[in-house]
C-alpha cells in the first residue's frame, strides 16, 4: 500500500506520470506528421499532363517536393528515434517532463508546414531558415527534456552521466552541422538542402566509419 498517494498529494504530483501514454501519444503524432508529408505530393492532373512529354515535365516539377519530402521524413525519423531512445532510458516521468515532451511534439506537428513552405519556395532563404529553425527548436527541446530528466532523477543514477553525455554530444554536433548547412544558403539554398540530406543520411545509416559513426 506504500505506493498509494496519501491525502496530502496534489494533482500536479500525479499528473504526467505515465511513460506508456507519453510514448503512445508520441508515436501517433509522428505517424500523422509523416503521413501528412506524403499527402503534399500532388499527382499531376490531366490538364498538366496530356501526353508523355507533359507528364515527364510535371514529374520533374515535383522534384523539389520529393526532395523535401525525403528530407523531412528523415528529419522526423531521426527525432522519433532520439525521443524513443531517451524515453527508454527514463525510469519514470512527471508533469514537467511530460510537458517538455508535449512542447517537442508541438514542433513535430509543424514539420509538414515547414516542408511545404520549403518545397514551394526552395530558392528562398527565408523558407530555408524557417525549416532550420524548426529543426533547431526540436533539438533544443529534446536536449531540454534530457537535462530536466537528469536533474530530476528520472534516469537510472548509475547510468545518468553516460546518458546525458551521449544526448548532449549528439544534439550539439547535429545542430552545429545543420547550422553550417543552412549558412550555405548565402551561396545557394540548393547547396544547403543537399548538405542537410547528407547529414540526415549519416544519422539514419550510421556508417561504420570511425569519424562519422561517432557523430
XYZ file of C-alpha atoms in Angstrom:
215
model
C 0.000 0.000 0.000
C 3.057 2.244 0.236
C 2.739 3.234 -3.434
C -0.704 4.758 -2.943
C -0.850 8.579 -2.749
C -1.722 9.991 0.652
C -4.373 12.626 1.289
C -1.837 15.457 1.012
C -0.855 14.510 -2.542
C -1.789 17.205 -5.059
C -2.963 16.755 -8.637
C 0.263 18.104 -10.166
C 2.216 15.476 -8.263
C 0.202 12.760 -10.004
C -0.140 14.308 -13.489
C 2.004 13.179 -16.399
C 3.437 10.138 -14.654
C 2.619 7.547 -17.342
C 5.561 6.854 -19.655
C 3.441 4.492 -21.767
C 0.839 7.157 -22.506
C 3.516 9.679 -23.427
C 5.252 7.204 -25.743
C 1.902 6.244 -27.317
C 0.964 9.868 -27.982
C 4.407 10.491 -29.440
C 4.104 7.533 -31.818
C 0.698 8.739 -33.002
C 1.817 12.318 -33.640
C 4.936 11.236 -35.518
C 2.845 8.834 -37.622
C 0.378 11.581 -38.561
C 3.146 14.083 -39.336
C 4.937 11.548 -41.567
C 1.688 10.775 -43.378
C 0.941 14.449 -43.967
C 4.306 14.793 -45.688
C 3.404 12.398 -48.493
C -0.074 13.914 -48.889
C 1.656 17.109 -50.009
C 2.931 15.300 -53.126
C 0.247 16.176 -55.659
C -0.330 13.740 -58.523
C -0.192 15.596 -61.876
C -3.675 16.277 -63.236
C -4.906 15.601 -66.753
C -4.624 19.304 -67.582
C -0.942 19.263 -66.562
C -0.063 16.034 -68.368
C -1.957 15.358 -71.593
C 0.867 13.274 -73.034
C 4.130 11.555 -72.147
C 6.165 14.736 -72.538
C 3.860 16.795 -70.352
C 3.741 14.041 -67.708
C 7.514 13.851 -67.650
C 7.738 17.613 -67.210
C 5.091 17.559 -64.484
C 7.076 14.909 -62.611
C 10.232 16.987 -62.973
C 8.357 19.908 -61.460
C 7.704 17.694 -58.429
C 11.420 17.156 -57.736
C 11.654 19.944 -55.081
C 8.647 18.475 -53.283
C 10.062 14.931 -53.470
C 13.460 16.040 -52.144
C 11.939 17.987 -49.246
C 9.578 15.057 -48.513
C 12.545 12.696 -48.309
C 14.485 15.196 -46.194
C 11.612 15.761 -43.763
C 10.835 12.051 -43.434
C 14.454 11.584 -42.394
C 14.140 14.551 -40.018
C 11.099 13.063 -38.311
C 12.641 9.603 -38.253
C 15.808 10.887 -36.586
C 13.893 12.820 -33.929
C 11.491 9.925 -33.317
C 14.429 7.600 -32.709
C 16.013 10.257 -30.474
C 12.915 10.717 -28.349
C 12.171 6.999 -28.098
C 15.779 6.310 -27.113
C 15.505 8.886 -24.348
C 12.138 7.580 -23.152
C 13.560 4.064 -22.990
C 16.209 5.292 -20.553
C 13.817 7.196 -18.282
C 12.692 5.160 -15.273
C 9.675 7.347 -14.504
C 8.029 10.562 -15.629
C 6.398 13.588 -14.035
C 4.257 16.532 -15.071
C 7.127 18.832 -16.087
C 8.931 16.193 -18.125
C 5.683 15.350 -19.915
C 5.030 18.983 -20.815
C 8.557 19.431 -22.191
C 7.878 16.458 -24.442
C 4.493 17.892 -25.436
C 6.252 21.109 -26.467
C 8.620 18.953 -28.525
C 5.640 17.243 -30.192
C 4.108 20.654 -30.951
C 7.058 21.433 -33.206
C 6.908 17.944 -34.706
C 3.433 18.848 -35.989
C 4.909 21.957 -37.654
C 7.334 19.940 -39.809
C 4.760 19.330 -42.611
C 4.184 23.107 -42.812
C 7.929 23.824 -42.892
C 8.311 21.160 -45.575
C 5.537 22.578 -47.743
C 6.944 26.094 -47.421
C 10.413 24.956 -48.457
C 9.098 22.774 -51.295
C 7.166 25.693 -52.804
C 9.943 28.231 -52.181
C 13.117 26.141 -52.247
C 15.146 29.079 -53.587
C 14.045 31.324 -50.728
C 16.465 31.864 -47.848
C 13.547 32.726 -45.566
C 11.872 29.367 -46.259
C 15.149 27.538 -45.634
C 15.825 29.424 -42.403
C 12.286 28.678 -41.176
C 12.914 24.985 -41.858
C 16.223 25.145 -39.982
C 14.567 26.915 -37.042
C 12.060 24.059 -36.844
C 14.954 21.582 -36.607
C 16.759 23.813 -34.097
C 13.772 24.020 -31.737
C 13.282 20.249 -31.934
C 16.920 19.746 -30.983
C 16.752 22.271 -28.137
C 13.616 20.664 -26.689
C 14.867 17.084 -26.868
C 18.017 18.241 -25.072
C 15.942 20.210 -22.539
C 13.948 17.058 -21.781
C 17.139 15.075 -21.160
C 18.647 17.819 -18.996
C 15.466 18.014 -16.915
C 15.329 14.229 -16.553
C 18.925 14.199 -15.329
C 18.318 16.942 -12.750
C 15.014 15.448 -11.579
C 16.495 11.974 -11.094
C 14.353 10.353 -13.793
C 17.284 8.410 -15.250
C 18.961 5.498 -13.528
C 21.513 7.176 -11.268
C 24.335 4.839 -12.267
C 23.833 5.498 -15.994
C 22.821 9.170 -15.794
C 26.221 10.654 -16.686
C 26.601 8.339 -19.688
C 23.095 9.061 -20.996
C 23.195 12.848 -20.673
C 26.703 12.942 -22.142
C 25.570 10.986 -25.200
C 22.491 13.189 -25.697
C 24.478 16.429 -25.378
C 27.133 15.262 -27.820
C 24.513 14.128 -30.335
C 22.486 17.343 -30.187
C 25.437 19.761 -30.155
C 27.165 18.132 -33.129
C 23.965 17.686 -35.148
C 22.801 21.252 -34.609
C 26.243 22.623 -35.496
C 26.152 20.651 -38.750
C 22.619 21.858 -39.547
C 23.701 25.445 -38.896
C 26.713 25.059 -41.194
C 24.458 23.638 -43.914
C 21.966 26.482 -43.515
C 24.708 29.118 -43.785
C 25.461 27.801 -47.283
C 22.223 29.469 -48.394
C 24.352 32.615 -48.747
C 25.571 30.990 -51.968
C 22.647 28.747 -52.973
C 19.768 27.254 -50.996
C 20.110 24.039 -53.001
C 23.574 23.538 -51.506
C 22.030 23.835 -48.043
C 19.278 21.349 -48.822
C 21.744 18.869 -50.314
C 24.036 19.040 -47.279
C 21.120 18.676 -44.844
C 20.070 15.496 -46.672
C 23.633 14.125 -46.436
C 23.771 14.933 -42.713
C 20.480 13.150 -42.163
C 21.560 10.126 -44.193
C 24.637 9.878 -41.995
C 22.492 9.840 -38.834
C 19.992 7.405 -40.350
C 22.539 4.931 -41.740
C 25.254 5.424 -39.067
C 28.055 4.134 -41.334
C 30.842 2.147 -39.682
C 33.353 4.887 -40.432
C 35.111 5.940 -37.185
C 34.651 9.707 -37.563
C 31.083 9.567 -38.908
C 29.929 6.777 -36.573
C 30.755 8.928 -33.533
C 28.637 11.912 -34.666
